[in-house]
Coordinates of C-alpha atoms and ligand atoms in Angstrom, one line a residue:
M1313 CA 0.0 0.0 0.0
K1314 CA 2.8 2.4 1.0
M1315 CA 4.6 1.6 -2.3
V1316 CA 1.5 2.6 -4.3
N1317 CA 1.2 5.9 -2.5
L1318 CA 4.8 6.7 -3.2
K1319 CA 4.2 5.9 -6.8
N1320 CA 1.2 8.2 -7.0
L1321 CA 3.2 10.9 -5.3
C1322 CA 6.0 10.5 -7.9
A1323 CA 3.5 10.7 -10.8
L1324 CA 2.0 13.9 -9.3
F1325 CA 5.4 15.4 -8.9
V1326 CA 6.3 14.5 -12.5
F1327 CA 3.0 16.1 -13.7
F1328 CA 3.7 19.3 -11.8
M1329 CA 7.2 19.5 -13.2
A1330 CA 6.0 19.1 -16.7
F1331 CA 3.3 21.8 -16.1
F1332 CA 5.9 24.0 -14.6
Q1333 CA 8.3 23.6 -17.5
S1334 CA 5.6 24.2 -20.2
S1335 CA 4.6 27.4 -18.5
N1336 CA 8.1 28.8 -18.4
A1337 CA 9.1 32.1 -19.9
A1338 CA 10.4 32.4 -23.4
Y1339 CA 12.6 35.1 -24.9
N1340 CA 12.8 35.1 -28.7
V1341 CA 15.8 36.9 -30.0
V1342 CA 13.7 38.2 -33.0
S1343 CA 11.5 40.1 -30.5
Y1344 CA 14.6 41.9 -29.3
G1345 CA 15.6 43.0 -32.8
A1346 CA 17.6 40.1 -34.2
R1347 CA 17.2 39.5 -38.0
P1348 CA 17.4 36.1 -39.5
D1349 CA 19.0 37.4 -42.7
G1350 CA 22.6 36.5 -42.1
Q1351 CA 23.6 40.2 -42.7
T1352 CA 22.2 42.3 -39.9
D1353 CA 24.4 42.5 -36.8
S1354 CA 22.3 40.9 -34.2
T1355 CA 24.8 41.0 -31.3
Q1356 CA 23.0 43.6 -29.3
A1357 CA 19.6 41.9 -29.7
F1358 CA 21.1 38.6 -28.5
Q1359 CA 22.6 40.4 -25.5
R1360 CA 19.3 42.1 -24.6
A1361 CA 17.4 38.8 -25.0
W1362 CA 20.0 37.1 -22.7
T1363 CA 19.6 39.8 -20.0
A1364 CA 15.9 39.2 -20.0
T1365 CA 16.3 35.4 -20.0
C1366 CA 18.9 35.4 -17.2
S1367 CA 16.8 37.7 -15.0
S1368 CA 13.7 35.5 -15.3
R1369 CA 12.5 34.1 -12.0
L1370 CA 10.8 31.2 -13.8
P1371 CA 12.8 28.6 -15.8
A1372 CA 13.4 30.5 -19.0
T1373 CA 14.0 29.7 -22.7
F1374 CA 16.3 31.8 -24.9
Y1375 CA 15.0 31.1 -28.3
V1376 CA 16.7 31.4 -31.6
P1377 CA 14.3 30.6 -34.5
G1378 CA 15.2 29.3 -37.9
G1379 CA 17.4 31.4 -40.2
K1380 CA 20.9 32.9 -40.1
F1381 CA 21.9 35.3 -37.4
L1382 CA 25.1 37.3 -37.7
I1383 CA 26.7 37.9 -34.3
R1384 CA 30.1 39.2 -33.2
S1385 CA 31.7 38.1 -29.9
V1386 CA 29.0 37.8 -27.3
V1387 CA 29.2 37.0 -23.5
F1388 CA 26.3 35.2 -21.9
G1389 CA 27.1 36.0 -18.3
G1390 CA 25.5 34.6 -15.1
P1391 CA 24.7 33.9 -12.4
C1392 CA 21.0 33.7 -13.6
M1393 CA 17.9 33.6 -11.5
N1394 CA 16.7 30.1 -12.7
R1395 CA 17.5 27.3 -15.1
I1396 CA 17.9 28.2 -18.7
L1397 CA 17.2 26.4 -22.0
V1398 CA 19.0 27.9 -25.0
Q1399 CA 17.0 26.5 -27.9
I1400 CA 18.5 27.1 -31.3
D1401 CA 16.6 26.2 -34.5
G1402 CA 18.7 28.4 -36.8
T1403 CA 22.4 29.1 -37.4
L1404 CA 24.6 31.6 -35.7
V1405 CA 27.3 33.0 -38.1
A1406 CA 30.4 35.0 -37.3
P1407 CA 31.3 38.1 -39.2
S1408 CA 32.9 37.4 -42.5
N1409 CA 35.8 39.7 -41.6
Y1410 CA 37.7 38.0 -38.8
W1411 CA 38.9 41.3 -37.4
N1412 CA 35.3 42.0 -36.4
L1413 CA 35.6 39.2 -33.7
G1414 CA 38.2 41.3 -31.9
N1415 CA 41.1 40.0 -29.9
S1416 CA 39.3 38.5 -26.9
G1417 CA 39.9 34.9 -28.0
F1418 CA 36.3 33.8 -27.9
W1419 CA 33.2 34.1 -30.1
I1420 CA 30.3 32.8 -27.9
L1421 CA 31.1 32.7 -24.2
F1422 CA 29.0 31.4 -21.3
I1423 CA 30.4 32.4 -18.0
Q1424 CA 29.2 31.5 -14.5
V1425 CA 25.9 30.1 -15.8
T1426 CA 24.6 27.1 -13.9
R1427 CA 21.7 24.8 -14.9
L1428 CA 22.0 25.5 -18.6
T1429 CA 20.9 23.4 -21.6
V1430 CA 22.0 24.3 -25.1
Y1431 CA 19.8 22.4 -27.5
G1432 CA 20.1 22.1 -31.3
G1433 CA 21.3 24.6 -33.7
T1434 CA 24.4 25.3 -35.8
I1435 CA 27.3 27.7 -35.1
D1436 CA 29.4 28.6 -38.1
A1437 CA 32.5 30.6 -37.2
R1438 CA 33.4 30.9 -40.9
G1439 CA 37.1 30.3 -40.1
A1440 CA 38.5 29.8 -43.6
A1441 CA 39.8 33.4 -44.0
F1442 CA 41.4 33.3 -40.6
W1443 CA 43.1 30.0 -41.3
A1444 CA 44.5 31.5 -44.5
C1445 CA 45.9 34.4 -42.4
K1446 CA 47.5 31.9 -40.0
N1447 CA 48.9 29.7 -42.8
A1448 CA 50.4 32.8 -44.4
R1449 CA 52.0 33.7 -41.1
S1450 CA 50.8 37.3 -41.5
S1451 CA 49.5 39.3 -38.6
C1452 CA 46.2 37.9 -37.5
P1453 CA 44.0 38.6 -34.4
I1454 CA 44.0 36.1 -31.5
A1455 CA 42.1 33.0 -32.6
A1456 CA 38.5 32.9 -31.3
R1457 CA 37.2 29.7 -29.7
S1458 CA 33.7 29.1 -31.1
I1459 CA 31.7 28.2 -27.9
S1460 CA 33.2 28.3 -24.5
F1461 CA 31.8 27.6 -21.0
V1462 CA 33.8 29.0 -18.1
A1463 CA 33.2 28.5 -14.4
S1464 CA 29.8 27.0 -15.1
D1465 CA 28.1 23.9 -13.6
N1466 CA 25.3 21.5 -14.5
I1467 CA 25.3 21.9 -18.3
L1468 CA 23.8 19.9 -21.1
I1469 CA 24.8 20.5 -24.7
S1470 CA 22.8 18.4 -27.0
G1471 CA 22.4 18.3 -30.8
L1472 CA 24.6 21.3 -31.5
T1473 CA 26.6 21.5 -34.8
S1474 CA 29.8 23.5 -35.0
I1475 CA 31.4 24.3 -38.3
D1476 CA 34.8 25.9 -39.2
S1477 CA 36.0 27.3 -35.9
Q1478 CA 39.0 29.6 -36.1
T1479 CA 40.5 27.4 -33.4
M1480 CA 38.8 25.2 -30.7
N1481 CA 35.2 24.5 -31.4
V1482 CA 34.1 23.8 -27.9
A1483 CA 36.0 24.7 -24.8
L1484 CA 35.2 24.0 -21.1
D1485 CA 37.3 25.6 -18.4
G1486 CA 36.5 25.2 -14.7
C1487 CA 33.2 23.5 -15.2
N1488 CA 31.4 20.7 -13.2
N1489 CA 28.9 18.2 -14.3
V1490 CA 28.7 18.7 -18.0
R1491 CA 27.1 16.4 -20.6
I1492 CA 27.9 16.9 -24.3
R1493 CA 25.9 14.6 -26.6
N1494 CA 24.9 14.3 -30.3
M1495 CA 27.3 17.0 -31.4
K1496 CA 28.7 17.3 -34.8
I1497 CA 32.0 19.2 -35.3
I1498 CA 33.4 19.9 -38.7
A1499 CA 36.4 21.9 -39.8
S1500 CA 37.2 21.6 -43.5
G1501 CA 40.2 22.4 -45.6
Q1502 CA 43.5 23.7 -44.3
S1503 CA 42.5 24.6 -40.7
P1504 CA 45.3 24.6 -38.2
N1505 CA 44.6 24.1 -34.5
T1506 CA 40.9 23.3 -34.9
D1507 CA 40.4 21.1 -31.8
G1508 CA 36.9 19.6 -31.5
I1509 CA 36.4 19.8 -27.8
H1510 CA 39.0 21.0 -25.3
L1511 CA 38.6 20.4 -21.5
Q1512 CA 40.5 22.2 -18.8
S1513 CA 40.1 22.1 -15.0
S1514 CA 36.8 20.4 -15.2
T1515 CA 35.1 17.6 -13.3
G1516 CA 32.4 15.1 -14.3
V1517 CA 32.3 15.7 -18.0
T1518 CA 30.5 13.1 -20.2
I1519 CA 30.9 13.3 -24.0
T1520 CA 28.8 10.8 -26.0
N1521 CA 27.6 10.2 -29.5
C1522 CA 29.7 12.9 -31.3
I1523 CA 31.1 13.0 -34.8
I1524 CA 34.2 15.1 -34.9
K1525 CA 36.1 15.9 -38.1
T1526 CA 38.8 18.5 -37.6
R1527 CA 42.5 19.2 -38.3
D1528 CA 43.7 19.0 -34.7
E1529 CA 42.7 16.9 -31.7
C1530 CA 39.1 15.6 -31.8
I1531 CA 39.1 15.9 -28.0
S1532 CA 42.0 17.3 -25.9
I1533 CA 42.1 17.0 -22.2
G1534 CA 44.3 19.5 -20.5
P1535 CA 45.5 19.8 -16.9
G1536 CA 43.1 19.6 -13.9
N1537 CA 40.4 17.4 -15.4
K1538 CA 38.9 14.5 -13.5
N1539 CA 36.1 12.0 -13.8
L1540 CA 35.6 12.1 -17.6
W1541 CA 33.6 9.7 -19.6
I1542 CA 34.0 9.7 -23.4
E1543 CA 31.9 7.2 -25.4
H1544 CA 30.7 6.6 -29.0
I1545 CA 32.9 9.1 -30.7
A1546 CA 33.7 9.0 -34.4
C1547 CA 37.0 10.8 -34.7
G1548 CA 38.6 11.6 -38.0
P1549 CA 40.1 13.3 -39.8
G1550 CA 42.0 14.9 -36.9
H1551 CA 44.8 14.2 -34.4
G1552 CA 42.9 11.7 -32.2
I1553 CA 41.9 12.0 -28.5
S1554 CA 44.7 13.3 -26.3
I1555 CA 45.4 13.8 -22.7
G1556 CA 47.8 16.8 -22.8
S1557 CA 49.8 18.6 -23.4
L1558 CA 50.6 18.2 -19.7
G1559 CA 53.6 19.5 -17.8
N1560 CA 53.8 22.9 -19.5
S1561 CA 54.0 24.5 -16.1
L1562 CA 56.1 23.6 -13.2
I1563 CA 53.1 23.6 -10.8
E1564 CA 50.1 22.1 -12.5
D1565 CA 47.0 20.1 -11.6
G1566 CA 46.9 16.5 -12.8
V1567 CA 44.4 14.4 -14.7
N1568 CA 42.6 11.6 -12.9
N1569 CA 40.0 9.1 -14.0
V1570 CA 39.4 9.3 -17.7
T1571 CA 37.6 6.6 -19.8
V1572 CA 37.4 6.6 -23.6
T1573 CA 35.3 3.7 -24.9
N1574 CA 33.3 2.3 -27.8
S1575 CA 34.9 4.7 -30.3
I1576 CA 36.3 4.7 -33.8
F1577 CA 39.2 6.6 -35.3
T1578 CA 39.4 6.9 -39.0
G1579 CA 42.5 8.2 -40.8
T1580 CA 43.6 10.2 -37.8
Q1581 CA 47.3 11.3 -37.2
N1582 CA 47.1 9.6 -33.7
G1583 CA 44.6 7.5 -31.9
V1584 CA 44.6 7.6 -28.1
W1585 CA 47.6 9.5 -26.8
I1586 CA 49.1 11.1 -23.7
K1587 CA 51.6 13.8 -24.3
T1588 CA 53.7 15.8 -21.8
W1589 CA 56.4 18.4 -22.1
G1590 CA 59.9 17.1 -21.5
R1591 CA 60.6 19.4 -18.6
P1592 CA 60.1 19.6 -14.9
S1593 CA 56.5 19.7 -13.5
N1594 CA 54.6 18.2 -10.6
G1595 CA 51.7 17.2 -12.9
F1596 CA 50.3 13.6 -13.3
A1597 CA 47.9 11.4 -15.3
T1598 CA 46.4 8.4 -13.6
N1599 CA 43.5 6.0 -13.8
I1600 CA 43.1 6.3 -17.5
A1601 CA 41.2 3.6 -19.5
F1602 CA 41.0 3.2 -23.3
R1603 CA 38.8 0.3 -24.4
N1604 CA 36.7 -1.1 -27.2
I1605 CA 38.3 1.1 -29.8
I1606 CA 38.6 0.5 -33.6
M1607 CA 41.5 2.1 -35.5
R1608 CA 41.2 2.5 -39.2
Q1609 CA 44.5 3.6 -40.9
V1610 CA 45.6 5.6 -37.9
G1611 CA 49.1 7.1 -37.9
N1612 CA 50.0 6.3 -34.3
P1613 CA 47.1 4.3 -32.8
I1614 CA 48.5 4.1 -29.2
V1615 CA 51.0 6.7 -28.0
I1616 CA 52.5 8.0 -24.8
D1617 CA 55.0 10.7 -25.6
Q1618 CA 56.7 12.4 -22.8
K1619 CA 59.3 14.2 -25.0
Y1620 CA 56.9 16.8 -26.5
C1621 CA 58.9 20.0 -26.9
P1622 CA 57.9 22.0 -30.0
Y1623 CA 60.1 25.1 -29.4
N1624 CA 63.2 23.4 -27.9
Q1625 CA 62.6 24.7 -24.4
C1626 CA 63.4 21.5 -22.6
P1627 CA 67.1 21.4 -21.6
T1628 CA 66.7 18.2 -19.6
Q1629 CA 64.4 16.4 -22.0
S1630 CA 62.9 14.7 -19.0
S1631 CA 59.3 15.2 -18.0
G1632 CA 58.2 15.6 -14.4
V1633 CA 54.7 14.4 -15.2
K1634 CA 54.0 11.0 -13.6
I1635 CA 51.9 8.6 -15.7
S1636 CA 50.4 5.6 -14.0
Q1637 CA 47.5 3.1 -14.2
V1638 CA 46.8 3.4 -17.9
S1639 CA 44.9 0.5 -19.4
Y1640 CA 44.3 -0.4 -23.0
K1641 CA 41.8 -3.1 -23.7
N1642 CA 40.2 -4.5 -26.9
I1643 CA 41.8 -2.1 -29.3
I1644 CA 41.8 -3.4 -32.9
G1645 CA 42.4 -2.3 -36.4
T1646 CA 45.0 -0.9 -38.7
S1647 CA 48.0 1.4 -38.3
A1648 CA 49.2 3.7 -41.1
T1649 CA 52.8 3.5 -39.8
P1650 CA 54.9 0.4 -38.7
V1651 CA 55.0 1.4 -35.1
A1652 CA 51.5 1.0 -33.7
M1653 CA 52.3 1.3 -30.0
T1654 CA 54.7 3.8 -28.5
F1655 CA 55.4 4.3 -24.8
N1656 CA 58.1 6.9 -24.8
C1657 CA 58.2 7.8 -21.1
S1658 CA 60.2 10.1 -18.9
P1659 CA 63.7 8.9 -17.7
S1660 CA 63.1 10.6 -14.4
N1661 CA 59.5 9.5 -14.0
P1662 CA 59.0 6.2 -15.8
C1663 CA 55.4 5.2 -16.7
T1664 CA 54.0 2.5 -14.3
G1665 CA 50.9 0.3 -14.3
I1666 CA 50.4 0.2 -18.0
R1667 CA 48.1 -2.7 -18.8
L1668 CA 47.6 -4.1 -22.3
Q1669 CA 44.9 -6.6 -23.0
D1670 CA 43.5 -7.9 -26.3
I1671 CA 45.2 -5.6 -28.7
R1672 CA 45.3 -6.4 -32.4
L1673 CA 46.9 -3.7 -34.6
T1674 CA 48.3 -4.5 -38.0
Y1675 CA 50.3 -2.5 -40.5
M1676 CA 49.9 -3.4 -44.2
N1677 CA 48.4 -6.8 -43.4
S1678 CA 51.2 -7.8 -41.0
P1679 CA 51.8 -7.3 -37.3
A1680 CA 52.9 -3.8 -36.5
T1681 CA 55.7 -3.1 -34.0
S1682 CA 56.0 -1.4 -30.6
F1683 CA 58.4 0.9 -28.9
C1684 CA 59.1 1.3 -25.2
S1685 CA 61.3 3.6 -23.2
N1686 CA 61.0 3.8 -19.4
A1687 CA 57.7 2.0 -19.5
H1688 CA 56.5 -0.7 -17.0
G1689 CA 53.3 -2.7 -16.8
S1690 CA 51.7 -6.0 -17.7
N1691 CA 50.0 -7.8 -20.6
S1692 CA 47.2 -10.3 -20.9
G1693 CA 45.2 -11.9 -23.7
V1694 CA 46.4 -11.4 -27.2
V1695 CA 48.8 -8.5 -27.7
I1696 CA 49.7 -7.6 -31.3
P1697 CA 52.1 -6.0 -31.9
R1698 CA 54.2 -7.8 -29.3
S1699 CA 54.4 -5.9 -26.1
C1700 CA 57.7 -4.2 -25.2
L1701 CA 56.7 -3.6 -21.6
Ligands
NAG1946 C1 35.4 8.1 -12.5 O1 34.6 8.8 -13.4 C2 33.3 8.3 -13.7 C3 32.7 9.1 -14.8 O2 32.5 10.4 -14.5 C4 32.5 8.2 -12.4 O3 31.3 7.6 -12.7 C5 33.2 7.4 -11.4 O4 32.5 7.4 -10.2 C6 34.6 8.0 -11.2 N1 35.4 7.1 -10.3 C7 35.9 7.6 -9.2 C8 36.7 6.5 -8.4 O5 35.8 8.7 -8.8

C-alpha cells in the first residue's frame, strides 16, 4: 500500500514538473531586434534577450528561431535567476571579416551560468579566411574559440553542430557536471589548431555520440580534469583523442579518472595518446582507460609521448609528469605506420601500471611493432604488436 502511495506521489510530482516547464518564460531573439537574414548584426539583440532570460524568476528559454543570425563576440554571463534552455533552431554565423571578432579569444562565451541546456542549432565561425591568415604567417588577431563555457556547472549541450571554428570549437574551463551529446563538429580544408572539444580544469564531463572531423585533436584533455567519460565518438580526420599537453607549467593540476570507450578513429594522425612536455613539472595522469576502440588507418594508434617539446625549451628532455595506471583493452584495427604502440616515457618518471589486453593492430596486413622507453606494466590476452613492456 505504501509503495502505491509513493508511486502516486511521484506521478503527481512529474506532472507538476511538466506543467511548470511548459509554463516557463520564453525570450525570442527576434522580439529583441535580431534579424534572420545573415547580414544584420544581431549581437545587441542577443545580448538584450539574454539579459531578460537570465533575470527570469521562472525557468526560461532563450529562443533562436530558424534562419541565419550574424553575431560578433558575445558574452552570456551569469549567475542567472533560474535554469535556462537555449533552444537554437537556426544558425549563428560569425562576421565574414575575422577582425570583427576582436582580440578576446572567444566568439560565444557562457560564464558562470549554472543549470543550462543548449539544444540544437548550428554555429558557423566561418574560419577559412582566418586559417589563411595563420597559414600565411601574417599578422592575425587572436584566434577565437567558437563556444566556451567557463566556471559553469550542470550543463547539457545536445544536438549542436559547430562548423569551421577559427581554433577550438568547444572549450570548457573550470566546469562541473557537463554532458555533451549528439554533437557534430566539422572543420574543413587547411585549418590549423581546430580542436573539436577542449577540456580544462573540469570535473564530471561526459561526452557521448559525437562526430568530430577536424584538423587538430578531436578531444583534448588539459591539466586539472577529472572523472571524464567519453563514449561513442567517431573521430577523423584529426589528431585523435589526447590527454595533454601536460607539464607545460612547473606547478600544475593532474588528470585523474578518464575513460574513452566504444569509439572509432578513421585516418587520424594519432589514436589515443598522452603527451607531456619534456621538462620539470609536478603534474600527473592516472587511472586512464582506453577500451573497445577501432582504429582504421591511424598514424600512431597508441602513444605515450613524454618528449613533447615543439620550441626546444626543454634542456633536460625529462618530463616531471607521472603517468600511471593506464589500461588499453580491446583495441583493434590498422595502423598507417609500422609502429602502432609507442610508450616513450620520462627517464626521471617512468610510466607505471600500463596494462595491455586484447590488442590487435596491423600494418599493411602484417603485425605492427611497438616501442618502449622507461615504461612498465603488464600484458594479458592477445597483444599484437608484441608488447615491449
Ligand atoms: C570516475 O569517473 C566516472 C565518470 O565520471 C565516475 O562515474 C566514477 O565514479 C569515477 N570514479 C571515481 C573513483 O571517482
